């Protein structure tokens, strides 16, 4: 039995194969890329901050940790709106990362390079990176992108999954 593949189908199949190869190669390149160093400023007595740093390191980011008893002056200096403040503040690639932001959202920010001060997860949602609570389901939460005087939703997550 011979299968008749029209030029259109053949072109689609070749194109699909090329696209799959490109995606596979891009994936290996992304795994070997060097991510910029992140500086995390945190309260030394906060356990969830340490857990978030572990999450960020596991995603491949090199991290320097600065421990301060009072992180508020840094947040104000960097322009983090009061409504978006959380327990730790990070700086990377010219951006501010406030709170329990998933590493994948940080990577997206660094790729897209929007005009903004940074991104934030206000509060401490259960299930966000560093906020695992045994026996509790992860909460849905929003990541805000902010600049002077304005903010909007950058992404929505439930636990570590974008929704």
Short mmCIF file of C-alpha atoms in Angstrom, two decimals:
data_model
loop_
_atom_site.label_atom_id
_atom_site.label_comp_id
_atom_site.label_asym_id
_atom_site.label_seq_id
_atom_site.Cartn_x
_atom_site.Cartn_y
_atom_site.Cartn_z
CA UNK A 1 0.00 0.00 0.00
CA UNK A 2 1.38 3.37 -0.98
CA UNK A 3 0.42 6.53 0.86
CA UNK A 4 -0.03 9.52 -1.34
CA UNK A 5 1.37 12.61 0.33
CA UNK A 6 0.54 15.78 -1.52
CA UNK A 7 3.16 18.54 -1.72
CA UNK A 8 1.14 20.52 0.82
CA UNK A 9 1.10 17.69 3.36
CA UNK A 10 4.77 16.94 2.71
CA UNK A 11 5.63 20.60 3.35
CA UNK A 12 3.64 20.58 6.55
CA UNK A 13 5.37 17.43 7.77
CA UNK A 14 8.83 18.81 6.97
CA UNK A 15 7.94 22.12 8.63
CA UNK A 16 6.66 20.33 11.72
CA UNK A 17 9.84 18.25 11.93
CA UNK A 18 11.97 21.38 11.61
CA UNK A 19 9.94 23.15 14.29
CA UNK A 20 10.33 20.20 16.69
CA UNK A 21 14.08 20.16 16.09
CA UNK A 22 14.31 23.91 16.69
CA UNK A 23 12.35 23.63 19.94
CA UNK A 24 14.50 20.70 21.11
CA UNK A 25 17.72 22.56 20.37
CA UNK A 26 16.45 25.74 21.99
CA UNK A 27 15.62 23.74 25.11
CA UNK A 28 19.17 22.43 25.40
CA UNK A 29 20.58 25.93 24.87
CA UNK A 30 18.34 27.37 27.56
CA UNK A 31 19.50 24.74 30.01
CA UNK A 32 23.13 25.75 29.52
CA UNK A 33 22.63 29.53 29.49
CA UNK A 34 24.10 31.55 32.30
CA UNK A 35 21.52 33.38 34.35
CA UNK A 36 22.44 36.70 35.93
CA UNK A 37 23.28 36.88 39.62
CA UNK A 38 20.46 37.75 41.98
CA UNK A 39 20.95 39.60 45.25
CA UNK A 40 18.32 38.74 47.85
CA UNK A 41 17.90 40.93 50.90
CA UNK A 42 16.02 39.22 53.71
CA UNK A 43 15.42 39.13 57.43
CA UNK A 44 17.75 36.48 58.93
CA UNK A 45 14.90 35.15 61.11
CA UNK A 46 12.50 34.40 58.25
CA UNK A 47 12.36 30.73 57.22
CA UNK A 48 10.18 31.18 54.16
CA UNK A 49 12.74 33.61 52.69
CA UNK A 50 15.38 30.90 52.93
CA UNK A 51 13.03 28.44 51.24
CA UNK A 52 12.42 30.92 48.40
CA UNK A 53 16.18 31.32 47.93
CA UNK A 54 16.47 27.51 47.65
CA UNK A 55 13.74 27.59 44.94
CA UNK A 56 15.59 30.30 43.00
CA UNK A 57 18.93 28.48 43.27
CA UNK A 58 17.32 25.21 42.14
CA UNK A 59 16.14 27.06 39.00
CA UNK A 60 19.76 27.88 38.18
CA UNK A 61 20.14 31.43 39.46
CA UNK A 62 23.37 32.32 41.23
CA UNK A 63 22.37 34.10 44.44
CA UNK A 64 24.02 36.40 46.95
CA UNK A 65 22.08 36.76 50.20
CA UNK A 66 22.20 39.88 52.34
CA UNK A 67 20.63 39.62 55.78
CA UNK A 68 19.23 42.75 57.43
CA UNK A 69 17.02 43.13 60.47
CA UNK A 70 15.06 45.87 58.67
CA UNK A 71 14.49 45.45 54.93
CA UNK A 72 11.88 48.24 54.70
CA UNK A 73 14.31 51.08 53.86
CA UNK A 74 15.62 49.08 50.88
CA UNK A 75 12.08 48.42 49.61
CA UNK A 76 11.28 52.14 49.80
CA UNK A 77 14.57 53.07 48.09
CA UNK A 78 13.90 50.60 45.24
CA UNK A 79 10.35 51.88 44.68
CA UNK A 80 8.32 48.87 45.85
CA UNK A 81 4.73 50.06 46.42
CA UNK A 82 3.54 49.49 49.99
CA UNK A 83 0.61 47.35 48.81
CA UNK A 84 3.02 44.96 47.07
CA UNK A 85 5.55 44.55 49.87
CA UNK A 86 6.36 41.09 51.15
CA UNK A 87 9.04 39.55 53.34
CA UNK A 88 12.11 39.67 51.07
CA UNK A 89 13.39 41.77 48.18
CA UNK A 90 15.67 40.71 45.34
CA UNK A 91 17.51 42.60 42.64
CA UNK A 92 18.44 41.12 39.27
CA UNK A 93 19.16 42.49 35.82
CA UNK A 94 18.00 46.00 36.75
CA UNK A 95 14.70 44.75 38.20
CA UNK A 96 13.26 44.33 41.68
CA UNK A 97 11.67 41.00 42.62
CA UNK A 98 9.45 41.33 45.69
CA UNK A 99 8.17 38.34 47.62
CA UNK A 100 7.47 34.76 46.60
CA UNK A 101 7.73 35.12 42.81
CA UNK A 102 8.23 31.81 40.93
CA UNK A 103 11.60 31.46 39.17
CA UNK A 104 9.86 30.98 35.81
CA UNK A 105 8.23 34.41 36.13
CA UNK A 106 11.65 35.94 36.87
CA UNK A 107 13.06 34.27 33.74
CA UNK A 108 10.13 35.59 31.68
CA UNK A 109 10.76 39.12 33.01
CA UNK A 110 14.43 38.91 32.03
CA UNK A 111 13.59 37.69 28.53
CA UNK A 112 10.79 40.19 27.82
CA UNK A 113 12.59 43.17 29.49
CA UNK A 114 9.49 45.38 29.94
CA UNK A 115 9.80 48.97 31.12
CA UNK A 116 9.12 48.45 34.81
CA UNK A 117 10.70 48.62 38.22
CA UNK A 118 9.92 44.98 38.90
CA UNK A 119 7.45 42.24 39.73
CA UNK A 120 5.91 41.23 43.05
CA UNK A 121 3.78 38.68 44.84
CA UNK A 122 2.25 40.62 47.73
CA UNK A 123 1.80 38.81 51.00
CA UNK A 124 2.67 35.18 51.44
CA UNK A 125 0.26 32.94 49.45
CA UNK A 126 0.24 29.29 50.50
CA UNK A 127 1.88 27.16 47.83
CA UNK A 128 3.93 29.97 46.29
CA UNK A 129 7.68 29.20 46.20
CA UNK A 130 8.94 29.02 49.77
CA UNK A 131 5.44 28.92 51.23
CA UNK A 132 4.64 25.20 51.11
CA UNK A 133 2.33 24.26 53.97
CA UNK A 134 1.84 20.50 54.41
CA UNK A 135 -1.80 19.51 54.14
CA UNK A 136 -2.92 22.79 52.55
CA UNK A 137 -3.75 23.20 48.87
CA UNK A 138 -1.88 25.95 47.03
CA UNK A 139 -3.70 29.26 46.70
CA UNK A 140 -4.17 31.15 43.46
CA UNK A 141 -2.27 34.43 43.35
CA UNK A 142 -1.27 37.19 40.98
CA UNK A 143 2.16 38.52 40.16
CA UNK A 144 2.03 42.28 39.71
CA UNK A 145 4.37 44.19 37.44
CA UNK A 146 4.96 47.70 38.70
CA UNK A 147 6.55 50.99 37.76
CA UNK A 148 6.29 54.47 39.25
CA UNK A 149 2.63 55.08 40.00
CA UNK A 150 1.16 52.11 38.16
CA UNK A 151 0.84 48.36 38.30
CA UNK A 152 -1.01 45.57 36.53
CA UNK A 153 -1.11 41.77 36.41
CA UNK A 154 2.02 40.17 34.95
CA UNK A 155 0.91 36.55 35.52
CA UNK A 156 -1.47 34.38 37.53
CA UNK A 157 -0.31 31.25 39.35
CA UNK A 158 -1.65 28.49 41.55
CA UNK A 159 1.29 27.10 43.46
CA UNK A 160 4.11 26.80 40.94
CA UNK A 161 1.77 26.48 37.94
CA UNK A 162 0.86 29.43 35.75
CA UNK A 163 -2.90 29.58 35.18
#
